[in-house]
Amino acid sequence: IFSTSCFWACRRVKGCSLDVHPTEKALVVQYEVEATILGELGEPMVEERKDCQKMIRLKSLNANTDTASLAQKVVEECHLIHPSKLAEVEQLLFYLQNRKQSSDNQEKKNISPRDFTPYAGVELDEEASIGSIDEYVELLYEDIQEKIRGAALIFQLARNPDNLEELMQHEVVLGALARVLREDWKQSVDLATTIVSVFFCFSSFSQFHSLVTHFKIGALCMNIVEHELKRFELWQDELQKKKDSPDEFPDNQSLRKDHDKSLRKYQSLLAKQEQLLKVSLYLLLNLAEDTRTELKMRNKNIVQMLVKLLERDDQELLLVAVSFLKKLSIFLENKNDMAEAAAVEKLARLLPCDHPELQSATCRLLLNLSFDAALRSQMVQAGLVPRLSSLLADEAQRQLAMCVLYHISMDDRFKPMFAHTDCIPQLMKMMLGGEEQLDVELVSLCINLAANRSNAQVFCEGNGLKLLMRRALKLKDVLVMKMIRNLSQHGGATKNLFLDHVGDLAAQIGEDEAEEFVIECLGTLANLTIPDLDWELVLREYGLVPYLKRRLKPGSAEDDLILEVVILIGTVSMDDSCAAMLAKSGIIPALIDLLNAQQEDDEFVCQILYIFYQMAFHKATRDIIIKDTTPEAPAYFVDLMHDGNAAIRRVCDNTLDIIAEYDEEWAKKIQTAKFCYYNSQWLEMVENRQLDEPFLSGDDGESFSGNRDVLERPDLFYAADGILSGDGSISPSFYADIQSSELGEAGNLSSSLDQFVPSVPVPADRPVSDWSFRPDERFFYSYTANASQ
């Protein structure tokens, strides 16, 4: 006796929601499937719910698509979407139609599995079915042609990302593919390319990387790339030999035909090899997402392999090689490997090119490498400056090219090379082309280039300087003003062009303007050391003296602004009348107060001392500096005469020479200070021995270090075998030495002192130069072997 039961299954779709795919042009339908098994009487026995997702790809969607018609078609063909959602579908389609693709998505688009186009020979007329996967696996155990056919059918399935999950469940499929690739990849390039393409589809998604790594496909691809590069070298050697044969025997037609046949074969093999290299490198690039995997690739010389590929002509292969190098270049070790392999020289030939993506990838790689000074030098030697300059006209590559050129322009050695290209005219065109805010990269590059004299002349050609000044003053653009400041530091015709703009610059100096802008205007004026410029008229016309005096007060503004004020005062002090006007305004005590406040800052100290140096040249201001300052200004020069900063020492020495020439009292003090400094060790020794050596004290028992002048103590020079005898007369031996060696026929010290005597008469109120000396000036020398002066 048999009893039968009847069961019914009920399936419902609930909760349908719509969204757009984050990267692709597709709609994503989210819904819930509720499955219920009913008993004989219709009662529910088993219930199950499952969240599902369906992707509706819209390949035909573009800027000209009628979204209303397309939305109607989507609702009609997809039964999961209720007709009431038609308006929502149309809105989502409109969003997809106007959504901009990011640069990252564009780069991924080139290597996505659905857009990867297989080469001729892999495509089949038959269409693969996921239900016949077992049959395709069986083909992998047949001969080479059947293996290629089976792998091609599996590749058709793998190109659809929706099939990857199901293919991953069939471990037999992937295991068989990995085994065939490992055993037969050298026998057939077509077979190797097809199987690697299958694993490439998996590598395009991070969740499948562990699967690809499990079958050691990455290591196998490294071996394939290395082997193919060696084969390419052998092909080239063989082809070159056959090419040389017809040249040696031009009448031998058989040799020429043999060469042509070999060339056609070489081109056919090269096309297949480049396809295999391309897909293998794409797979490795995807796996390099993990830095540990990338390190393993570097240990197997992936950088050298990629640099060798830069010599190829296939632009798609070059694109993946350059993209891979760009990713690797962020690590120091990889960057050093690229430098050793001369990657920059091989990259130079790729710019410019007719492949926008390759051009962009090359510029990005060069930008990464340009942070290294040695590689920047290689870029210049490879002729990249004019090549990158030509890319400034291309709006898509402009910013990248500009950034690389900016890095190159940081080195003073390479700045003059820009003057011989069309770079500067293009930069000027971009700067003066509109009223909008300029890119920082653009202005920064111009600031660097303006620091070179040849470039400055190109910038100022025609009305260049006038247009730059107009823009800077109208928009109060600090960066453009900084560029103009660099232009103003060059002498000759360039500096003379600023005579027409002195008033405009002086008008910007005031309390109401922004400090950053005023700093650049002050710096520009300070650079204008032009003899024909009447600084007194400028200071009076624009009332700058009170402003300059106020800004000299410590803490009145930022140190950068105060320093520029000091530098400007140093420039205008070159003019006699201007220096006198500043001195009468009481600016010298203000400078001394600022010197005391900023005595730890060498830049401040040097610039303030330079002002005194300039004022010491003028009779009207020299007396104020020497006599009317409290405390006396020359005392500061004496204290700083032996400062650790060489620039400060040089300014002090020159200024003290001028003061000593026109003031006998200070000349004596300066000579004493110099003597004590140069003979400090000897004087210290004498000081320590004064209690034990009675002759080191004067007749009255006074020590040499008392109130008497050191230079007026002849007993300090007494010695049993020294320069002077005990009674004060010159020893015979010393007199004989001098007479035989250093005294001329007239009995004067000519050879050692002539260099200090001016060759022309010295004016009464101003020395010939900062190193000049008066003929009657005393000189002090030490004739002992150990003393320095």
PDB file of C-alpha atoms in Angstrom, residues 426-688:
ATOM      1  CA  GLN A 426      53.360  79.917 -22.824  1.00  0.00           C
ATOM      2  CA  LEU A 427      53.604  80.598 -19.087  1.00  0.00           C
ATOM      3  CA  MET A 428      53.130  84.320 -19.689  1.00  0.00           C
ATOM      4  CA  LYS A 429      50.113  83.606 -21.856  1.00  0.00           C
ATOM      5  CA  MET A 430      48.553  81.511 -19.102  1.00  0.00           C
ATOM      6  CA  MET A 431      49.313  84.111 -16.411  1.00  0.00           C
ATOM      7  CA  LEU A 432      47.888  87.049 -18.341  1.00  0.00           C
ATOM      8  CA  GLY A 433      45.029  85.184 -19.984  1.00  0.00           C
ATOM      9  CA  GLY A 434      42.296  86.000 -17.471  1.00  0.00           C
ATOM     10  CA  GLU A 435      41.332  87.505 -14.159  1.00  0.00           C
ATOM     11  CA  GLU A 436      40.763  84.232 -12.318  1.00  0.00           C
ATOM     12  CA  GLN A 437      43.040  82.943  -9.584  1.00  0.00           C
ATOM     13  CA  LEU A 438      46.214  81.421 -10.987  1.00  0.00           C
ATOM     14  CA  ASP A 439      47.289  77.870 -10.238  1.00  0.00           C
ATOM     15  CA  VAL A 440      49.956  77.648  -7.579  1.00  0.00           C
ATOM     16  CA  GLU A 441      52.064  75.379  -9.794  1.00  0.00           C
ATOM     17  CA  LEU A 442      52.055  77.978 -12.577  1.00  0.00           C
ATOM     18  CA  VAL A 443      53.135  80.909 -10.418  1.00  0.00           C
ATOM     19  CA  SER A 444      55.682  78.813  -8.500  1.00  0.00           C
ATOM     20  CA  LEU A 445      57.360  77.783 -11.745  1.00  0.00           C
ATOM     21  CA  CYS A 446      57.469  81.418 -12.903  1.00  0.00           C
ATOM     22  CA  ILE A 447      58.966  82.531  -9.565  1.00  0.00           C
ATOM     23  CA  ASN A 448      61.783  80.001  -9.926  1.00  0.00           C
ATOM     24  CA  LEU A 449      62.492  80.903 -13.547  1.00  0.00           C
ATOM     25  CA  ALA A 450      62.472  84.640 -12.824  1.00  0.00           C
ATOM     26  CA  ALA A 451      65.524  84.151 -10.591  1.00  0.00           C
ATOM     27  CA  ASN A 452      67.643  83.614 -13.723  1.00  0.00           C
ATOM     28  CA  ARG A 453      68.856  86.605 -15.734  1.00  0.00           C
ATOM     29  CA  SER A 454      68.248  85.107 -19.191  1.00  0.00           C
ATOM     30  CA  ASN A 455      64.735  84.056 -18.263  1.00  0.00           C
ATOM     31  CA  ALA A 456      64.028  87.470 -16.742  1.00  0.00           C
ATOM     32  CA  GLN A 457      64.824  89.126 -20.057  1.00  0.00           C
ATOM     33  CA  VAL A 458      62.335  86.837 -21.819  1.00  0.00           C
ATOM     34  CA  PHE A 459      59.651  87.571 -19.194  1.00  0.00           C
ATOM     35  CA  CYS A 460      60.112  91.325 -19.629  1.00  0.00           C
ATOM     36  CA  GLU A 461      60.149  91.344 -23.425  1.00  0.00           C
ATOM     37  CA  GLY A 462      57.699  93.807 -24.941  1.00  0.00           C
ATOM     38  CA  ASN A 463      55.162  94.846 -22.326  1.00  0.00           C
ATOM     39  CA  GLY A 464      55.739  91.760 -20.179  1.00  0.00           C
ATOM     40  CA  LEU A 465      56.797  93.614 -17.022  1.00  0.00           C
ATOM     41  CA  LYS A 466      54.094  96.231 -17.447  1.00  0.00           C
ATOM     42  CA  LEU A 467      51.365  93.574 -17.738  1.00  0.00           C
ATOM     43  CA  LEU A 468      52.704  91.651 -14.749  1.00  0.00           C
ATOM     44  CA  MET A 469      52.775  94.814 -12.627  1.00  0.00           C
ATOM     45  CA  ARG A 470      49.238  95.669 -13.693  1.00  0.00           C
ATOM     46  CA  ARG A 471      47.953  92.243 -12.648  1.00  0.00           C
ATOM     47  CA  ALA A 472      49.865  92.180  -9.362  1.00  0.00           C
ATOM     48  CA  LEU A 473      48.743  95.649  -8.277  1.00  0.00           C
ATOM     49  CA  LYS A 474      45.155  95.234  -9.436  1.00  0.00           C
ATOM     50  CA  LEU A 475      44.548  91.867  -7.760  1.00  0.00           C
ATOM     51  CA  LYS A 476      47.044  92.364  -4.910  1.00  0.00           C
ATOM     52  CA  ASP A 477      48.523  89.033  -5.943  1.00  0.00           C
ATOM     53  CA  VAL A 478      51.364  88.201  -3.533  1.00  0.00           C
ATOM     54  CA  LEU A 479      52.816  85.379  -5.664  1.00  0.00           C
ATOM     55  CA  VAL A 480      52.951  87.460  -8.843  1.00  0.00           C
ATOM     56  CA  MET A 481      54.588  90.221  -6.807  1.00  0.00           C
ATOM     57  CA  LYS A 482      57.150  87.705  -5.558  1.00  0.00           C
ATOM     58  CA  MET A 483      57.923  86.845  -9.171  1.00  0.00           C
ATOM     59  CA  ILE A 484      58.354  90.554  -9.995  1.00  0.00           C
ATOM     60  CA  ARG A 485      60.704  90.860  -7.029  1.00  0.00           C
ATOM     61  CA  ASN A 486      62.886  88.112  -8.507  1.00  0.00           C
ATOM     62  CA  LEU A 487      62.890  89.946 -11.842  1.00  0.00           C
ATOM     63  CA  SER A 488      64.083  93.143 -10.153  1.00  0.00           C
ATOM     64  CA  GLN A 489      67.288  91.608  -8.825  1.00  0.00           C
ATOM     65  CA  HIS A 490      68.928  91.414 -12.282  1.00  0.00           C
ATOM     66  CA  GLY A 491      71.068  94.341 -13.404  1.00  0.00           C
ATOM     67  CA  GLY A 492      71.291  95.988 -16.767  1.00  0.00           C
ATOM     68  CA  ALA A 493      68.328  96.693 -19.006  1.00  0.00           C
ATOM     69  CA  THR A 494      65.949  94.526 -16.941  1.00  0.00           C
ATOM     70  CA  LYS A 495      66.436  96.577 -13.781  1.00  0.00           C
ATOM     71  CA  ASN A 496      66.145  99.877 -15.655  1.00  0.00           C
ATOM     72  CA  LEU A 497      62.630  98.874 -16.777  1.00  0.00           C
ATOM     73  CA  PHE A 498      61.519  99.270 -13.156  1.00  0.00           C
ATOM     74  CA  LEU A 499      62.137 103.035 -13.227  1.00  0.00           C
ATOM     75  CA  ASP A 500      58.626 103.460 -14.625  1.00  0.00           C
ATOM     76  CA  HIS A 501      57.086 101.497 -11.739  1.00  0.00           C
ATOM     77  CA  VAL A 502      58.906 102.883  -8.682  1.00  0.00           C
ATOM     78  CA  GLY A 503      55.992 105.164  -7.852  1.00  0.00           C
ATOM     79  CA  ASP A 504      53.454 102.336  -8.148  1.00  0.00           C
ATOM     80  CA  LEU A 505      55.490 100.205  -5.778  1.00  0.00           C
ATOM     81  CA  ALA A 506      56.090 102.996  -3.268  1.00  0.00           C
ATOM     82  CA  ALA A 507      52.347 103.753  -3.195  1.00  0.00           C
ATOM     83  CA  GLN A 508      51.651 100.245  -1.929  1.00  0.00           C
ATOM     84  CA  ILE A 509      53.746 100.708   1.213  1.00  0.00           C
ATOM     85  CA  GLY A 510      51.457 101.684   4.019  1.00  0.00           C
ATOM     86  CA  GLU A 511      49.587 100.538   7.101  1.00  0.00           C
ATOM     87  CA  ASP A 512      46.422  99.658   5.173  1.00  0.00           C
ATOM     88  CA  GLU A 513      47.928  97.052   2.843  1.00  0.00           C
ATOM     89  CA  ALA A 514      48.364  93.386   3.683  1.00  0.00           C
ATOM     90  CA  GLU A 515      51.779  92.699   5.223  1.00  0.00           C
ATOM     91  CA  GLU A 516      52.645  89.894   2.799  1.00  0.00           C
ATOM     92  CA  PHE A 517      52.065  92.154  -0.192  1.00  0.00           C
ATOM     93  CA  VAL A 518      53.984  95.054   1.394  1.00  0.00           C
ATOM     94  CA  ILE A 519      56.941  92.730   2.075  1.00  0.00           C
ATOM     95  CA  GLU A 520      57.253  91.910  -1.632  1.00  0.00           C
ATOM     96  CA  CYS A 521      56.925  95.572  -2.631  1.00  0.00           C
ATOM     97  CA  LEU A 522      59.632  96.570  -0.136  1.00  0.00           C
ATOM     98  CA  GLY A 523      61.884  93.776  -1.371  1.00  0.00           C
ATOM     99  CA  THR A 524      61.404  94.870  -4.979  1.00  0.00           C
ATOM    100  CA  LEU A 525      62.277  98.492  -4.175  1.00  0.00           C
ATOM    101  CA  ALA A 526      65.312  97.351  -2.175  1.00  0.00           C
ATOM    102  CA  ASN A 527      66.633  95.587  -5.284  1.00  0.00           C
ATOM    103  CA  LEU A 528      66.535  98.790  -7.390  1.00  0.00           C
ATOM    104  CA  THR A 529      70.134  99.945  -6.996  1.00  0.00           C
ATOM    105  CA  ILE A 530      69.882 102.267 -10.005  1.00  0.00           C
ATOM    106  CA  PRO A 531      72.199 105.334 -10.127  1.00  0.00           C
ATOM    107  CA  ASP A 532      69.602 107.485 -11.929  1.00  0.00           C
ATOM    108  CA  LEU A 533      66.920 106.870  -9.305  1.00  0.00           C
ATOM    109  CA  ASP A 534      66.283 109.887  -7.026  1.00  0.00           C
ATOM    110  CA  TRP A 535      65.502 108.129  -3.751  1.00  0.00           C
ATOM    111  CA  GLU A 536      65.131 111.385  -1.803  1.00  0.00           C
ATOM    112  CA  LEU A 537      62.304 112.443  -4.104  1.00  0.00           C
ATOM    113  CA  VAL A 538      60.606 109.036  -3.744  1.00  0.00           C
ATOM    114  CA  LEU A 539      60.809 109.114   0.071  1.00  0.00           C
ATOM    115  CA  ARG A 540      59.423 112.667   0.246  1.00  0.00           C
ATOM    116  CA  GLU A 541      56.751 112.164  -2.403  1.00  0.00           C
ATOM    117  CA  TYR A 542      55.221 109.138  -0.702  1.00  0.00           C
ATOM    118  CA  GLY A 543      56.047 110.024   2.918  1.00  0.00           C
ATOM    119  CA  LEU A 544      57.958 106.828   3.544  1.00  0.00           C
ATOM    120  CA  VAL A 545      60.419 108.055   6.199  1.00  0.00           C
ATOM    121  CA  PRO A 546      57.900 108.079   9.104  1.00  0.00           C
ATOM    122  CA  TYR A 547      56.633 104.634   8.035  1.00  0.00           C
ATOM    123  CA  LEU A 548      60.156 103.209   7.887  1.00  0.00           C
ATOM    124  CA  LYS A 549      61.034 104.667  11.277  1.00  0.00           C
ATOM    125  CA  ARG A 550      57.887 103.244  12.883  1.00  0.00           C
ATOM    126  CA  ARG A 551      58.553  99.798  11.464  1.00  0.00           C
ATOM    127  CA  LEU A 552      62.084  99.763  12.917  1.00  0.00           C
ATOM    128  CA  LYS A 553      60.625  99.534  16.399  1.00  0.00           C
ATOM    129  CA  PRO A 554      61.019  95.928  17.647  1.00  0.00           C
ATOM    130  CA  GLY A 555      57.694  94.121  17.692  1.00  0.00           C
ATOM    131  CA  SER A 556      55.928  96.669  15.484  1.00  0.00           C
ATOM    132  CA  ALA A 557      55.370  94.041  12.781  1.00  0.00           C
ATOM    133  CA  GLU A 558      56.470  90.591  11.707  1.00  0.00           C
ATOM    134  CA  ASP A 559      60.233  90.116  11.553  1.00  0.00           C
ATOM    135  CA  ASP A 560      60.071  89.536   7.792  1.00  0.00           C
ATOM    136  CA  LEU A 561      58.551  92.974   7.237  1.00  0.00           C
ATOM    137  CA  ILE A 562      61.015  94.716   9.578  1.00  0.00           C
ATOM    138  CA  LEU A 563      63.932  93.005   7.812  1.00  0.00           C
ATOM    139  CA  GLU A 564      62.738  94.241   4.413  1.00  0.00           C
ATOM    140  CA  VAL A 565      62.490  97.768   5.842  1.00  0.00           C
ATOM    141  CA  VAL A 566      66.101  97.514   7.014  1.00  0.00           C
ATOM    142  CA  ILE A 567      67.243  96.264   3.591  1.00  0.00           C
ATOM    143  CA  LEU A 568      65.423  99.121   1.855  1.00  0.00           C
ATOM    144  CA  ILE A 569      67.091 101.664   4.157  1.00  0.00           C
ATOM    145  CA  GLY A 570      70.446 100.125   3.220  1.00  0.00           C
ATOM    146  CA  THR A 571      69.652 100.611  -0.465  1.00  0.00           C
ATOM    147  CA  VAL A 572      68.483 104.233  -0.198  1.00  0.00           C
ATOM    148  CA  SER A 573      71.462 105.110   2.059  1.00  0.00           C
ATOM    149  CA  MET A 574      73.722 104.874  -0.980  1.00  0.00           C
ATOM    150  CA  ASP A 575      72.422 108.334  -1.910  1.00  0.00           C
ATOM    151  CA  ASP A 576      74.125 111.182   0.036  1.00  0.00           C
ATOM    152  CA  SER A 577      71.100 113.414   0.456  1.00  0.00           C
ATOM    153  CA  CYS A 578      68.873 110.466   1.281  1.00  0.00           C
ATOM    154  CA  ALA A 579      71.264 109.197   3.933  1.00  0.00           C
ATOM    155  CA  ALA A 580      71.435 112.677   5.495  1.00  0.00           C
ATOM    156  CA  MET A 581      67.643 112.931   5.570  1.00  0.00           C
ATOM    157  CA  LEU A 582      67.345 109.553   7.304  1.00  0.00           C
ATOM    158  CA  ALA A 583      70.063 110.422   9.813  1.00  0.00           C
ATOM    159  CA  LYS A 584      68.365 113.710  10.726  1.00  0.00           C
ATOM    160  CA  SER A 585      65.057 111.916  11.251  1.00  0.00           C
ATOM    161  CA  GLY A 586      66.576 109.988  14.144  1.00  0.00           C
ATOM    162  CA  ILE A 587      66.681 106.683  12.392  1.00  0.00           C
ATOM    163  CA  ILE A 588      70.192 105.754  13.610  1.00  0.00           C
ATOM    164  CA  PRO A 589      69.223 105.354  17.301  1.00  0.00           C
ATOM    165  CA  ALA A 590      66.258 103.289  16.146  1.00  0.00           C
ATOM    166  CA  LEU A 591      68.627 101.044  14.225  1.00  0.00           C
ATOM    167  CA  ILE A 592      70.846 100.627  17.301  1.00  0.00           C
ATOM    168  CA  ASP A 593      67.824  99.663  19.417  1.00  0.00           C
ATOM    169  CA  LEU A 594      66.806  97.141  16.763  1.00  0.00           C
ATOM    170  CA  LEU A 595      70.376  95.799  16.671  1.00  0.00           C
ATOM    171  CA  ASN A 596      70.244  95.193  20.432  1.00  0.00           C
ATOM    172  CA  ALA A 597      66.870  93.461  20.131  1.00  0.00           C
ATOM    173  CA  GLN A 598      67.880  91.241  17.184  1.00  0.00           C
ATOM    174  CA  GLN A 599      71.503  90.562  18.119  1.00  0.00           C
ATOM    175  CA  GLU A 600      70.943  86.778  17.879  1.00  0.00           C
ATOM    176  CA  ASP A 601      69.689  87.010  14.290  1.00  0.00           C
ATOM    177  CA  ASP A 602      72.687  87.170  11.919  1.00  0.00           C
ATOM    178  CA  GLU A 603      70.596  88.407   8.983  1.00  0.00           C
ATOM    179  CA  PHE A 604      69.306  91.388  10.952  1.00  0.00           C
ATOM    180  CA  VAL A 605      72.752  92.186  12.342  1.00  0.00           C
ATOM    181  CA  CYS A 606      74.424  92.037   8.933  1.00  0.00           C
ATOM    182  CA  GLN A 607      71.823  94.238   7.222  1.00  0.00           C
ATOM    183  CA  ILE A 608      71.886  96.872   9.996  1.00  0.00           C
ATOM    184  CA  LEU A 609      75.686  96.986   9.903  1.00  0.00           C
ATOM    185  CA  TYR A 610      75.487  97.419   6.143  1.00  0.00           C
ATOM    186  CA  ILE A 611      73.387 100.576   6.658  1.00  0.00           C
ATOM    187  CA  PHE A 612      76.114 102.022   8.879  1.00  0.00           C
ATOM    188  CA  TYR A 613      78.696 100.996   6.313  1.00  0.00           C
ATOM    189  CA  GLN A 614      76.831 102.940   3.610  1.00  0.00           C
ATOM    190  CA  MET A 615      76.369 105.979   5.867  1.00  0.00           C
ATOM    191  CA  ALA A 616      80.069 105.969   6.779  1.00  0.00           C
ATOM    192  CA  PHE A 617      80.842 106.883   3.169  1.00  0.00           C
ATOM    193  CA  HIS A 618      78.998 110.208   3.426  1.00  0.00           C
ATOM    194  CA  LYS A 619      80.531 113.120   5.350  1.00  0.00           C
ATOM    195  CA  ALA A 620      77.117 114.329   6.520  1.00  0.00           C
ATOM    196  CA  THR A 621      76.272 111.053   8.205  1.00  0.00           C
ATOM    197  CA  ARG A 622      79.765 109.895   9.196  1.00  0.00           C
ATOM    198  CA  ASP A 623      80.041 112.355  12.088  1.00  0.00           C
ATOM    199  CA  ILE A 624      76.600 111.386  13.351  1.00  0.00           C
ATOM    200  CA  ILE A 625      77.600 107.736  13.462  1.00  0.00           C
ATOM    201  CA  ILE A 626      80.970 108.375  15.128  1.00  0.00           C
ATOM    202  CA  LYS A 627      80.149 111.159  17.594  1.00  0.00           C
ATOM    203  CA  ASP A 628      76.425 111.767  17.991  1.00  0.00           C
ATOM    204  CA  THR A 629      75.139 108.255  18.723  1.00  0.00           C
ATOM    205  CA  THR A 630      74.619 107.081  22.285  1.00  0.00           C
ATOM    206  CA  PRO A 631      75.959 104.513  22.824  1.00  0.00           C
ATOM    207  CA  GLU A 632      78.556 105.030  20.140  1.00  0.00           C
ATOM    208  CA  ALA A 633      77.888 102.986  16.981  1.00  0.00           C
ATOM    209  CA  PRO A 634      81.561 102.128  16.262  1.00  0.00           C
ATOM    210  CA  ALA A 635      81.716 100.236  19.539  1.00  0.00           C
ATOM    211  CA  TYR A 636      79.287  97.712  18.070  1.00  0.00           C
ATOM    212  CA  PHE A 637      81.587  97.204  15.094  1.00  0.00           C
ATOM    213  CA  VAL A 638      84.530  96.594  17.422  1.00  0.00           C
ATOM    214  CA  ASP A 639      82.522  94.006  19.365  1.00  0.00           C
ATOM    215  CA  LEU A 640      81.355  92.261  16.170  1.00  0.00           C
ATOM    216  CA  MET A 641      84.700  92.520  14.392  1.00  0.00           C
ATOM    217  CA  HIS A 642      85.429  88.855  15.094  1.00  0.00           C
ATOM    218  CA  ASP A 643      81.890  87.449  14.895  1.00  0.00           C
ATOM    219  CA  GLY A 644      81.451  83.849  13.787  1.00  0.00           C
ATOM    220  CA  ASN A 645      79.550  84.938  10.656  1.00  0.00           C
ATOM    221  CA  ALA A 646      81.920  85.728   7.769  1.00  0.00           C
ATOM    222  CA  ALA A 647      79.561  88.298   6.189  1.00  0.00           C
ATOM    223  CA  ILE A 648      79.292  90.225   9.463  1.00  0.00           C
ATOM    224  CA  ARG A 649      83.086  90.215   9.885  1.00  0.00           C
ATOM    225  CA  ARG A 650      83.568  91.531   6.355  1.00  0.00           C
ATOM    226  CA  VAL A 651      81.105  94.422   6.839  1.00  0.00           C
ATOM    227  CA  CYS A 652      82.664  95.307  10.199  1.00  0.00           C
ATOM    228  CA  ASP A 653      86.209  95.320   8.836  1.00  0.00           C
ATOM    229  CA  ASN A 654      85.279  97.535   5.900  1.00  0.00           C
ATOM    230  CA  THR A 655      83.337  99.984   8.062  1.00  0.00           C
ATOM    231  CA  LEU A 656      86.067 100.183  10.713  1.00  0.00           C
ATOM    232  CA  ASP A 657      88.641 100.901   8.008  1.00  0.00           C
ATOM    233  CA  ILE A 658      86.583 103.894   6.885  1.00  0.00           C
ATOM    234  CA  ILE A 659      86.062 105.146  10.472  1.00  0.00           C
ATOM    235  CA  ALA A 660      89.753 104.742  11.306  1.00  0.00           C
ATOM    236  CA  GLU A 661      90.705 106.758   8.241  1.00  0.00           C
ATOM    237  CA  TYR A 662      88.746 109.830   9.325  1.00  0.00           C
ATOM    238  CA  ASP A 663      88.909 109.693  13.126  1.00  0.00           C
ATOM    239  CA  GLU A 664      92.289 109.393  14.865  1.00  0.00           C
ATOM    240  CA  GLU A 665      90.836 108.558  18.260  1.00  0.00           C
ATOM    241  CA  TRP A 666      88.808 105.654  16.930  1.00  0.00           C
ATOM    242  CA  ALA A 667      91.725 104.605  14.725  1.00  0.00           C
ATOM    243  CA  LYS A 668      93.814 104.108  17.849  1.00  0.00           C
ATOM    244  CA  LYS A 669      91.060 102.117  19.579  1.00  0.00           C
ATOM    245  CA  ILE A 670      90.516  99.943  16.519  1.00  0.00           C
ATOM    246  CA  GLN A 671      94.256  99.235  16.182  1.00  0.00           C
ATOM    247  CA  THR A 672      94.451  98.304  19.853  1.00  0.00           C
ATOM    248  CA  ALA A 673      91.448  95.998  19.572  1.00  0.00           C
ATOM    249  CA  LYS A 674      92.893  94.260  16.518  1.00  0.00           C
ATOM    250  CA  PHE A 675      96.302  93.900  18.190  1.00  0.00           C
ATOM    251  CA  CYS A 676      94.789  92.387  21.322  1.00  0.00           C
ATOM    252  CA  TYR A 677      92.715  89.960  19.270  1.00  0.00           C
ATOM    253  CA  TYR A 678      95.489  88.739  17.002  1.00  0.00           C
ATOM    254  CA  ASN A 679      97.975  88.463  19.894  1.00  0.00           C
ATOM    255  CA  SER A 680      95.523  87.244  22.516  1.00  0.00           C
ATOM    256  CA  GLN A 681      97.479  84.064  23.269  1.00  0.00           C
ATOM    257  CA  TRP A 682     100.746  85.931  23.746  1.00  0.00           C
ATOM    258  CA  LEU A 683      99.104  88.583  25.914  1.00  0.00           C
ATOM    259  CA  GLU A 684      97.476  85.915  28.034  1.00  0.00           C
ATOM    260  CA  MET A 685     100.863  84.283  28.516  1.00  0.00           C
ATOM    261  CA  VAL A 686     102.391  87.593  29.558  1.00  0.00           C
ATOM    262  CA  GLU A 687      99.530  88.226  31.980  1.00  0.00           C
ATOM    263  CA  ASN A 688     100.056  84.844  33.612  1.00  0.00           C
TER     264      ASN A 688
END
